[in-house]
Amino acid sequence: MARVNPTAILLSSALLLATGCSQAAEEKSVSTAPAVPTNATSNPETERPAVIEAIEAQGFEVLGEFDAPSGLRGFAGVAGQQPVAVYATNEGEHAVVGTLINAKGEDIGAEALQRLVAGPMSARTWALLEASEWIADGKADAPRVIYTFSDPNCPFCNKFWSAARPWVDSGKVQLRHIMVGVIRPDSANKVATIMTASSPSEALRRNETSYSSGGIKPAASVPANVRATLDANQRLMVQLGFQGTPGILFRDDNGTVQRRAGMPAPDDLATVLGPR
């Protein structure tokens, strides 16, 4: 994965909460963004415990409440980009962040996290992606859509573009490239050439097919509207938890948004791109 120089620092407290969750994701994980809070399921009229308010002040977002055993109150939410369960004690002064297991070894909060967090967060993430400015790569009626944060100078973006050709050319997949300019000083200028072309899709194709010889010629300057798009795209990339390119997002068979940071492994391509 090609990495960028950080332009934003994530809340250390939110990251700490995510680390505390036993379901903390690796690269093959649900990629999400905060969603509209869901109504509580156990006792919505009960005031939120003080310890939950304290955790919220550190970056934890509560999306719903669920039933928990032994007098505990379960809260489902998100820290950073991770679904997290928090269990508050009855008096509301203490909480455990992470996984609560019953005598059968079952995760008490798993179903609640899926229902209250993963589903709504996936819908919210997909809406953000659809509303972004992207360049189409493939047929508009392709049954599978994949978003990828791409830099014209990124070697791994080019590898993913090449690997996806059988799916794209057969009409099974449409890639939607959310362009960023973060790898080299002329990345933004190359994006400007692509985005201001009469056919951005064709210009992107020219860049990828000529990548080994330097790619598309960078524009002399970056128009203000292209710069604004690049800034918005980079903010979205960071918001969704990516620190480099390519940042790939797709929906699995359950409609849950999944992510890959970097070029997928060969045996993972069918998972990302679907049946060939």
Tab-separated table of C-alpha atoms in Angstrom:
chain	number	residue	atom	x	y	z
A	1	MET	CA	0.000	0.000	0.000
A	2	ALA	CA	1.341	3.427	-0.882
A	3	ARG	CA	1.271	5.624	2.214
A	4	VAL	CA	0.762	9.349	2.468
A	5	ASN	CA	2.158	11.901	4.835
A	6	PRO	CA	-0.464	12.247	7.636
A	7	THR	CA	-2.643	15.320	7.326
A	8	ALA	CA	-4.795	14.593	10.311
A	9	ILE	CA	-4.253	12.943	13.665
A	10	LEU	CA	-6.931	10.512	14.782
A	11	LEU	CA	-8.156	10.822	18.330
A	12	SER	CA	-5.896	8.651	20.443
A	13	SER	CA	-8.740	7.961	22.812
A	14	ALA	CA	-10.942	6.643	20.025
A	15	LEU	CA	-8.140	4.420	18.817
A	16	LEU	CA	-7.602	3.158	22.343
A	17	LEU	CA	-11.261	2.186	22.544
A	18	ALA	CA	-11.007	0.381	19.239
A	19	THR	CA	-7.956	-1.505	20.450
A	20	GLY	CA	-9.878	-2.554	23.519
A	21	CYS	CA	-12.531	-4.276	21.433
A	22	SER	CA	-11.785	-7.923	20.749
A	23	GLN	CA	-13.424	-7.501	17.375
A	24	ALA	CA	-10.870	-4.902	16.292
A	25	ALA	CA	-10.544	-5.367	12.551
A	26	GLU	CA	-7.558	-6.271	10.478
A	27	GLU	CA	-7.359	-5.321	6.802
A	28	LYS	CA	-10.257	-7.655	5.984
A	29	SER	CA	-12.819	-5.834	8.023
A	30	VAL	CA	-16.015	-3.862	7.901
A	31	SER	CA	-15.303	-0.361	6.717
A	32	THR	CA	-17.749	2.059	8.152
A	33	ALA	CA	-18.591	5.641	8.994
A	34	PRO	CA	-20.717	7.056	11.776
A	35	ALA	CA	-24.433	6.589	11.250
A	36	VAL	CA	-27.544	8.180	12.639
A	37	PRO	CA	-28.019	6.960	16.230
A	38	THR	CA	-30.493	4.123	16.674
A	39	ASN	CA	-33.105	4.162	19.412
A	40	ALA	CA	-32.323	2.124	22.502
A	41	THR	CA	-33.755	-1.339	22.722
A	42	SER	CA	-33.719	-2.101	26.434
A	43	ASN	CA	-34.952	1.001	28.235
A	44	PRO	CA	-34.779	4.144	26.115
A	45	GLU	CA	-36.259	6.285	28.898
A	46	THR	CA	-33.376	5.588	31.263
A	47	GLU	CA	-30.759	8.309	31.436
A	48	ARG	CA	-27.373	7.493	29.995
A	49	PRO	CA	-24.856	6.454	32.692
A	50	ALA	CA	-22.150	8.919	33.632
A	51	VAL	CA	-19.426	6.512	32.536
A	52	ILE	CA	-20.930	6.315	29.038
A	53	GLU	CA	-21.025	10.095	28.801
A	54	ALA	CA	-17.367	10.141	29.813
A	55	ILE	CA	-16.482	7.647	27.087
A	56	GLU	CA	-18.494	9.645	24.544
A	57	ALA	CA	-16.381	12.681	25.394
A	58	GLN	CA	-13.344	10.638	24.320
A	59	GLY	CA	-14.757	9.887	20.868
A	60	PHE	CA	-17.066	6.888	21.364
A	61	GLU	CA	-20.388	7.327	19.537
A	62	VAL	CA	-23.372	5.436	20.935
A	63	LEU	CA	-25.707	4.109	18.252
A	64	GLY	CA	-28.015	2.023	20.418
A	65	GLU	CA	-28.592	0.175	23.680
A	66	PHE	CA	-29.214	-3.556	24.036
A	67	ASP	CA	-30.084	-6.054	26.747
A	68	ALA	CA	-27.179	-7.362	28.804
A	69	PRO	CA	-27.068	-9.881	31.684
A	70	SER	CA	-26.263	-9.527	35.379
A	71	GLY	CA	-27.609	-6.011	35.748
A	72	LEU	CA	-25.306	-4.594	33.092
A	73	ARG	CA	-26.441	-2.200	30.382
A	74	GLY	CA	-25.100	-2.840	26.899
A	75	PHE	CA	-24.282	0.018	24.549
A	76	ALA	CA	-23.407	-0.495	20.889
A	77	GLY	CA	-21.416	2.160	19.124
A	78	VAL	CA	-18.356	3.069	17.135
A	79	ALA	CA	-14.841	4.188	18.027
A	80	GLY	CA	-12.792	5.339	15.076
A	81	GLN	CA	-14.033	2.962	12.388
A	82	GLN	CA	-14.672	-0.010	14.674
A	83	PRO	CA	-17.967	-1.339	16.066
A	84	VAL	CA	-17.577	-1.514	19.840
A	85	ALA	CA	-19.702	-2.892	22.673
A	86	VAL	CA	-19.569	-1.222	26.085
A	87	TYR	CA	-21.101	-2.710	29.231
A	88	ALA	CA	-21.925	-0.260	32.025
A	89	THR	CA	-22.402	-1.382	35.609
A	90	ASN	CA	-25.750	-0.844	37.284
A	91	GLU	CA	-24.690	2.250	39.208
A	92	GLY	CA	-23.281	3.781	36.025
A	93	GLU	CA	-19.845	4.537	37.398
A	94	HIS	CA	-17.840	1.803	35.666
A	95	ALA	CA	-17.779	0.162	32.231
A	96	VAL	CA	-16.064	-2.648	30.384
A	97	VAL	CA	-15.177	-2.047	26.733
A	98	GLY	CA	-15.030	-5.095	24.472
A	99	THR	CA	-16.452	-8.607	24.399
A	100	LEU	CA	-18.665	-10.206	27.044
A	101	ILE	CA	-18.838	-14.009	26.822
A	102	ASN	CA	-21.511	-16.284	28.297
A	103	ALA	CA	-21.046	-19.839	29.625
A	104	LYS	CA	-21.441	-21.217	26.100
A	105	GLY	CA	-18.606	-19.070	24.804
A	106	GLU	CA	-20.978	-16.843	22.863
A	107	ASP	CA	-20.392	-13.132	22.386
A	108	ILE	CA	-23.301	-11.399	24.132
A	109	GLY	CA	-23.048	-8.260	22.015
A	110	ALA	CA	-22.349	-9.746	18.565
A	111	GLU	CA	-25.937	-9.664	17.304
A	112	ALA	CA	-26.508	-6.187	18.698
A	113	LEU	CA	-23.355	-4.837	17.051
A	114	GLN	CA	-24.458	-6.243	13.710
A	115	ARG	CA	-27.995	-4.911	14.043
A	116	LEU	CA	-27.353	-1.546	15.663
A	117	VAL	CA	-23.931	-0.664	14.289
A	118	ALA	CA	-22.637	-2.633	11.297
A	119	GLY	CA	-25.799	-2.369	9.201
A	120	PRO	CA	-26.492	1.347	9.713
A	121	MET	CA	-22.805	2.228	9.441
A	122	SER	CA	-22.494	0.342	6.160
A	123	ALA	CA	-25.482	2.193	4.722
A	124	ARG	CA	-24.019	5.508	5.818
A	125	THR	CA	-20.601	4.685	4.364
A	126	TRP	CA	-22.057	3.654	1.013
A	127	ALA	CA	-24.090	6.857	0.838
A	128	LEU	CA	-20.938	8.913	1.444
A	129	LEU	CA	-19.140	7.062	-1.331
A	130	GLU	CA	-22.021	7.490	-3.775
A	131	ALA	CA	-22.127	11.218	-3.057
A	132	SER	CA	-18.409	11.698	-3.647
A	133	GLU	CA	-16.921	12.710	-6.990
A	134	TRP	CA	-15.603	9.600	-8.719
A	135	ILE	CA	-14.514	8.440	-12.164
A	136	ALA	CA	-16.335	5.468	-13.647
A	137	ASP	CA	-14.296	2.515	-14.859
A	138	GLY	CA	-16.606	-0.094	-16.366
A	139	LYS	CA	-20.216	-0.415	-17.445
A	140	ALA	CA	-22.846	1.634	-15.623
A	141	ASP	CA	-25.115	-1.403	-15.310
A	142	ALA	CA	-22.436	-3.694	-13.854
A	143	PRO	CA	-23.973	-5.751	-11.019
A	144	ARG	CA	-21.050	-5.102	-8.672
A	145	VAL	CA	-19.701	-1.660	-7.746
A	146	ILE	CA	-16.355	-1.150	-6.036
A	147	TYR	CA	-15.012	2.180	-4.819
A	148	THR	CA	-11.283	2.752	-4.676
A	149	PHE	CA	-9.266	5.737	-3.516
A	150	SER	CA	-6.683	6.063	-6.285
A	151	ASP	CA	-3.606	8.178	-6.968
A	152	PRO	CA	-2.323	8.343	-10.573
A	153	ASN	CA	1.225	7.755	-9.298
A	154	CYS	CA	0.357	4.837	-7.020
A	155	PRO	CA	1.947	1.549	-8.182
A	156	PHE	CA	-0.479	-0.553	-6.151
A	157	CYS	CA	-3.459	1.304	-7.612
A	158	ASN	CA	-2.112	0.415	-11.032
A	159	LYS	CA	-1.719	-3.232	-10.003
A	160	PHE	CA	-5.316	-3.316	-8.778
A	161	TRP	CA	-6.524	-1.629	-11.968
A	162	SER	CA	-4.737	-4.279	-14.039
A	163	ALA	CA	-5.905	-7.189	-11.889
A	164	ALA	CA	-9.528	-6.039	-12.166
A	165	ARG	CA	-9.574	-5.958	-15.997
A	166	PRO	CA	-11.196	-9.397	-16.496
A	167	TRP	CA	-14.108	-8.400	-14.233
A	168	VAL	CA	-14.424	-4.871	-15.610
A	169	ASP	CA	-14.072	-5.831	-19.275
A	170	SER	CA	-16.703	-8.576	-18.923
A	171	GLY	CA	-19.216	-6.091	-17.506
A	172	LYS	CA	-19.363	-7.731	-14.078
A	173	VAL	CA	-17.718	-4.902	-12.121
A	174	GLN	CA	-17.624	-1.139	-12.252
A	175	LEU	CA	-14.742	0.464	-10.400
A	176	ARG	CA	-15.383	3.973	-9.154
A	177	HIS	CA	-12.111	5.800	-8.650
A	178	ILE	CA	-12.149	8.506	-5.985
A	179	MET	CA	-9.040	10.383	-7.013
A	180	VAL	CA	-6.512	11.779	-4.553
A	181	GLY	CA	-3.158	13.431	-5.133
A	182	VAL	CA	-0.922	12.335	-2.290
A	183	ILE	CA	1.950	10.200	-3.582
A	184	ARG	CA	4.169	12.625	-5.490
A	185	PRO	CA	4.321	16.390	-6.043
A	186	ASP	CA	2.779	16.034	-9.509
A	187	SER	CA	-0.026	13.659	-8.451
A	188	ALA	CA	-2.545	16.487	-8.151
A	189	ASN	CA	-1.514	17.810	-11.564
A	190	LYS	CA	-2.068	14.385	-13.126
A	191	VAL	CA	-5.484	14.217	-11.490
A	192	ALA	CA	-6.194	17.644	-12.990
A	193	THR	CA	-5.346	16.306	-16.458
A	194	ILE	CA	-7.644	13.331	-15.918
A	195	MET	CA	-10.570	15.217	-14.401
A	196	THR	CA	-10.587	18.059	-16.932
A	197	ALA	CA	-10.382	15.754	-19.954
A	198	SER	CA	-13.390	15.437	-22.248
A	199	SER	CA	-13.638	11.846	-21.005
A	200	PRO	CA	-12.119	11.417	-17.538
A	201	SER	CA	-12.691	7.663	-17.793
A	202	GLU	CA	-10.629	7.455	-20.967
A	203	ALA	CA	-7.938	9.711	-19.495
A	204	LEU	CA	-7.715	7.474	-16.445
A	205	ARG	CA	-7.380	4.443	-18.729
A	206	ARG	CA	-4.522	6.141	-20.594
A	207	ASN	CA	-2.752	6.839	-17.335
A	208	GLU	CA	-3.022	3.232	-16.189
A	209	THR	CA	-2.022	1.650	-19.503
A	210	SER	CA	1.028	3.944	-19.762
A	211	TYR	CA	1.897	3.811	-16.069
A	212	SER	CA	5.213	2.008	-16.599
A	213	SER	CA	6.391	4.806	-18.896
A	214	GLY	CA	5.359	7.642	-16.609
A	215	GLY	CA	1.613	7.811	-17.048
A	216	ILE	CA	-0.430	10.729	-18.230
A	217	LYS	CA	1.174	14.160	-18.638
A	218	PRO	CA	0.524	16.357	-15.589
A	219	ALA	CA	-1.320	19.632	-16.069
A	220	ALA	CA	0.667	22.838	-15.688
A	221	SER	CA	-1.591	23.899	-12.818
A	222	VAL	CA	-4.445	22.548	-10.732
A	223	PRO	CA	-7.766	24.387	-11.201
A	224	ALA	CA	-9.543	25.500	-8.048
A	225	ASN	CA	-12.464	23.136	-8.579
A	226	VAL	CA	-10.135	20.155	-8.984
A	227	ARG	CA	-8.211	21.187	-5.873
A	228	ALA	CA	-11.471	21.359	-3.921
A	229	THR	CA	-12.407	17.875	-5.114
A	230	LEU	CA	-8.999	16.501	-4.157
A	231	ASP	CA	-9.266	18.031	-0.697
A	232	ALA	CA	-12.751	16.603	-0.198
A	233	ASN	CA	-11.658	13.174	-1.415
A	234	GLN	CA	-8.652	13.100	0.884
A	235	ARG	CA	-10.793	14.083	3.861
A	236	LEU	CA	-13.186	11.259	3.013
A	237	MET	CA	-10.303	8.816	2.668
A	238	VAL	CA	-9.025	9.701	6.134
A	239	GLN	CA	-12.555	9.706	7.574
A	240	LEU	CA	-13.033	6.142	6.371
A	241	GLY	CA	-9.809	5.032	8.008
A	242	PHE	CA	-7.390	4.836	5.079
A	243	GLN	CA	-3.861	6.227	5.318
A	244	GLY	CA	-2.735	5.292	1.834
A	245	THR	CA	-3.799	4.080	-1.583
A	246	PRO	CA	-5.507	2.093	-2.845
A	247	GLY	CA	-8.307	2.144	-0.307
A	248	ILE	CA	-10.933	-0.283	-1.579
A	249	LEU	CA	-14.555	-0.615	-0.446
A	250	PHE	CA	-17.191	-3.083	-1.622
A	251	ARG	CA	-20.360	-4.740	-0.356
A	252	ASP	CA	-20.413	-8.418	0.534
A	253	ASP	CA	-23.323	-10.803	-0.053
A	254	ASN	CA	-25.044	-9.491	3.091
A	255	GLY	CA	-24.785	-5.878	1.979
A	256	THR	CA	-22.162	-5.082	4.607
A	257	VAL	CA	-19.415	-2.738	3.462
A	258	GLN	CA	-16.011	-4.395	3.522
A	259	ARG	CA	-12.648	-2.761	3.031
A	260	ARG	CA	-9.162	-3.534	1.850
A	261	ALA	CA	-6.239	-1.242	2.565
A	262	GLY	CA	-3.771	-1.834	-0.228
A	263	MET	CA	-3.616	-4.286	-3.107
A	264	PRO	CA	-5.636	-7.435	-2.316
A	265	ALA	CA	-3.771	-10.732	-2.271
A	266	PRO	CA	-4.300	-12.923	-5.357
A	267	ASP	CA	-6.489	-15.390	-3.454
A	268	ASP	CA	-8.595	-12.486	-2.172
A	269	LEU	CA	-9.446	-10.962	-5.542
A	270	ALA	CA	-12.525	-13.141	-6.023
A	271	THR	CA	-13.829	-11.994	-2.646
A	272	VAL	CA	-13.350	-8.349	-3.555
A	273	LEU	CA	-14.346	-8.488	-7.224
A	274	GLY	CA	-16.856	-11.330	-7.108
A	275	PRO	CA	-17.131	-14.419	-9.336
A	276	ARG	CA	-15.016	-14.136	-12.450
